[in-house]
Amino acid sequence: DIVLTQSPDSLSVSLGERATINCKSSRNIFGGPNSQDYLAWYQQKPRQAPRLLLYWASTRESGVSDRFSGSGSGTHFTLTIDRLQAEDVAVYFCHQYFDTPATFGQGTRVDI
Amino acid sequence: QVQLVQSGGEVKEPGASVRVSCKASGFNFINYQIAWVRQAPGRGLEWMGWVSPYTGRTQYAPNVQGRVTMTTDAPTTTGYMELRNLSPDDTAVYFCARGVSSGRGLWFGPWGQGTLITVSS
């Protein structure tokens, strides 16, 4: 199975500042028929279902604020949240869909 | 709008079975997959599998293969996940999600609200 390791496990960021979350894959997840990175990012607020933020490592889902951006390729990826707002307090997960079984990172908790 | 609404939580005894439903609306049901992901209390996300409403094809995670069956009913745009021979380790919130095909795997969005299944004697 492909293992995704996120860092840090948690971080505290001041309002208006930037949060950076890393996701490292145990295998290269670039390629496939689309020549893309098969990585998604989700946000899970307390007592809510996860919400899709990004797919193809950097493509924002419809309706997602442009304060959320993704970067990286191959085995190292980053989710950046610019100008952090109170509503961004959540746990963030990366997810690879390159191989079966699909796997998720362990999550990174972001608070103020 | 695109929405997935799941059935309510249940308490089951070890060895029992549970079936969770997932009513989809706001999109063409047969053009996507219905995936299932679970989250044990205080833990991360665990992919369980997916089902294609168009072909009926399924793919299951190895850790639940043999105990899980995922189906859909196209006329009612509802997906179902049945898990058998429950143990306390199956206690979790179960989520359905719309699976978008990438040509290899699926990404998931949106998600249902979740269904808490508690397994306890």
XYZ file of C-alpha atoms in Angstrom:
233
model
C 0.000 0.000 0.000
C 1.103 3.581 -0.617
C 1.726 5.302 2.698
C 1.080 9.032 2.985
C 2.801 10.802 5.855
C 1.708 14.303 6.754
C 3.686 16.852 8.684
C 3.269 18.384 11.085
C 0.573 16.517 13.015
C -0.741 19.844 14.225
C 0.049 23.513 13.933
C -1.154 26.786 15.344
C -1.271 29.774 13.046
C -2.221 33.365 13.766
C -5.198 34.853 12.001
C -4.157 36.292 8.653
C -0.965 34.253 8.487
C -0.064 31.302 6.268
C -0.411 27.623 7.134
C 1.675 25.025 5.315
C 0.977 21.294 5.461
C 3.195 18.652 3.910
C 2.302 15.227 2.545
C 4.974 12.708 1.608
C 4.140 9.602 -0.403
C 6.025 6.329 -0.070
C 5.844 5.965 -3.847
C 5.748 8.234 -6.869
C 2.114 9.059 -7.626
C 2.726 10.984 -10.822
C 1.868 9.445 -14.156
C -1.097 7.444 -15.321
C -3.122 8.198 -18.457
C -3.437 11.857 -17.477
C 0.238 12.508 -16.661
C -0.845 14.091 -13.417
C -0.226 13.726 -9.699
C -2.981 11.558 -8.270
C -3.406 13.458 -5.011
C -6.365 15.176 -3.360
C -6.726 17.300 -0.242
C -9.726 17.405 2.113
C -10.806 19.622 4.986
C -12.727 18.159 7.917
C -14.199 20.575 10.420
C -15.235 19.309 13.857
C -18.238 16.986 13.729
C -18.543 17.365 9.960
C -17.862 15.233 6.924
C -14.692 15.813 4.922
C -14.877 18.380 2.138
C -12.912 18.107 -1.093
C -10.532 21.046 -1.537
C -8.109 20.058 -4.301
C -7.549 17.235 -6.758
C -4.737 16.572 -9.232
C -2.603 17.989 -6.408
C -3.424 21.602 -7.297
C -6.842 21.905 -8.997
C -9.335 23.639 -6.737
C -12.771 22.123 -6.415
C -15.621 24.438 -7.422
C -16.486 26.857 -4.638
C -13.201 26.494 -2.753
C -11.527 29.735 -1.761
C -8.406 30.707 -3.689
C -6.676 31.013 -0.300
C -6.201 27.241 -0.600
C -3.502 26.095 -2.982
C -1.612 22.891 -3.636
C 1.847 22.231 -4.977
C 4.405 19.487 -5.377
C 4.836 16.442 -7.565
C 5.943 12.846 -7.422
C 6.312 12.105 -3.723
C 6.237 15.485 -1.965
C 3.198 17.712 -1.807
C 2.124 20.834 0.058
C -1.216 22.387 0.967
C -0.975 26.115 1.662
C -3.672 28.163 3.342
C -3.091 31.884 2.896
C -4.511 34.569 5.187
C -5.824 32.036 7.699
C -9.346 32.684 8.946
C -11.173 31.318 11.959
C -13.351 29.204 9.670
C -10.241 27.307 8.497
C -9.847 25.545 11.848
C -10.050 21.901 10.823
C -8.143 18.705 10.185
C -6.662 18.416 6.697
C -6.045 15.095 4.939
C -4.166 14.207 1.785
C -5.347 11.233 -0.264
C -3.721 9.293 -3.099
C -5.854 7.763 -5.832
C -2.964 6.503 -7.938
C -3.162 2.977 -6.652
C -5.562 0.608 -4.912
C -6.202 0.612 -2.030
C -6.738 4.358 -1.873
C -4.977 5.720 1.191
C -5.073 8.873 3.282
C -2.551 10.746 5.329
C -3.052 10.662 9.087
C -4.316 14.254 9.113
C -2.963 17.631 10.232
C -4.890 19.677 12.755
C -4.851 23.436 12.177
C -5.962 25.826 14.877
C -5.577 29.470 15.726
C -27.174 21.157 -5.431
C -25.144 17.966 -5.290
C -26.012 16.183 -2.068
C -25.644 12.801 -0.410
C -27.887 12.002 2.565
C -27.189 8.928 4.656
C -29.342 6.810 6.927
C -29.223 7.204 10.683
C -26.867 5.732 13.204
C -27.296 2.245 14.605
C -26.071 0.118 17.488
C -25.282 -3.478 16.643
C -24.100 -6.506 18.579
C -20.923 -8.323 17.578
C -21.571 -10.783 14.780
C -24.509 -8.826 13.374
C -24.773 -7.087 10.017
C -25.558 -3.481 9.162
C -26.720 -1.775 5.995
C -26.206 1.948 5.468
C -27.976 3.853 2.706
C -26.832 6.932 0.800
C -29.420 8.928 -1.166
C -27.844 11.002 -3.946
C -29.319 14.030 -5.675
C -28.281 16.916 -7.878
C -26.128 14.976 -10.357
C -26.375 12.210 -12.930
C -26.124 9.198 -10.634
C -24.877 6.705 -13.213
C -21.985 8.910 -14.325
C -20.092 8.571 -11.043
C -19.137 5.939 -8.498
C -20.369 5.737 -4.913
C -17.468 5.267 -2.538
C -17.447 4.399 1.147
C -14.916 5.608 3.695
C -14.980 5.062 7.447
C -13.472 6.878 10.391
C -13.046 5.220 13.760
C -13.449 7.523 16.791
C -10.581 9.988 16.921
C -8.858 8.308 13.989
C -8.130 8.963 10.346
C -9.933 8.026 7.157
C -10.038 4.463 5.824
C -11.197 3.708 2.295
C -13.555 0.718 2.119
C -14.444 0.503 -1.539
C -16.661 1.774 -4.316
C -19.473 0.679 -6.616
C -20.396 1.818 -10.107
C -24.136 2.486 -10.533
C -23.704 2.102 -14.293
C -21.975 -1.290 -14.431
C -22.455 -2.650 -10.922
C -18.720 -3.191 -10.743
C -17.230 -3.025 -7.274
C -13.778 -2.740 -5.762
C -13.215 -3.409 -2.078
C -10.367 -2.764 0.313
C -8.538 -5.918 1.397
C -9.335 -5.370 5.081
C -13.108 -5.636 4.507
C -13.170 -7.860 1.423
C -15.430 -10.831 2.091
C -17.501 -8.992 4.708
C -18.730 -6.031 2.674
C -21.163 -5.640 -0.195
C -21.769 -2.334 -1.953
C -24.730 -1.893 -4.257
C -26.775 0.841 -5.866
C -30.365 1.295 -6.988
C -30.381 3.605 -9.995
C -34.128 4.390 -10.065
C -33.937 5.765 -6.514
C -30.344 7.085 -6.882
C -29.394 5.357 -3.652
C -26.242 3.528 -2.715
C -25.961 0.865 -0.047
C -23.143 -0.565 2.002
C -23.662 -3.787 3.957
C -21.028 -4.932 6.432
C -21.342 -8.375 7.981
C -19.918 -10.170 11.011
C -19.379 -6.917 12.876
C -16.821 -6.579 15.644
C -16.122 -3.705 18.041
C -13.272 -2.694 15.702
C -15.936 -1.756 13.136
C -17.259 1.004 15.383
C -16.868 4.107 13.241
C -18.581 6.857 11.314
C -19.266 5.573 7.816
C -19.265 8.092 4.977
C -20.455 7.722 1.433
C -19.026 10.028 -1.194
C -19.382 10.656 -4.880
C -16.381 9.144 -6.593
C -14.959 10.984 -9.585
C -12.969 8.783 -11.929
C -9.428 9.855 -12.708
C -8.589 7.092 -15.151
C -6.954 5.185 -12.309
C -8.575 5.732 -8.907
C -11.255 8.102 -7.646
C -11.266 11.344 -5.761
C -14.210 11.926 -3.467
C -16.589 14.847 -3.381
C -19.041 15.704 -2.017
C -19.506 13.463 1.020
C -22.563 12.351 2.925
C -23.033 13.563 6.487
C -21.832 10.280 7.963
C -23.514 7.440 9.833
C -22.265 6.314 13.244
C -22.272 2.553 13.619
C -21.546 1.346 17.143
C -20.755 -2.313 17.728
C -21.160 -3.338 21.323
C -22.609 -6.142 23.372
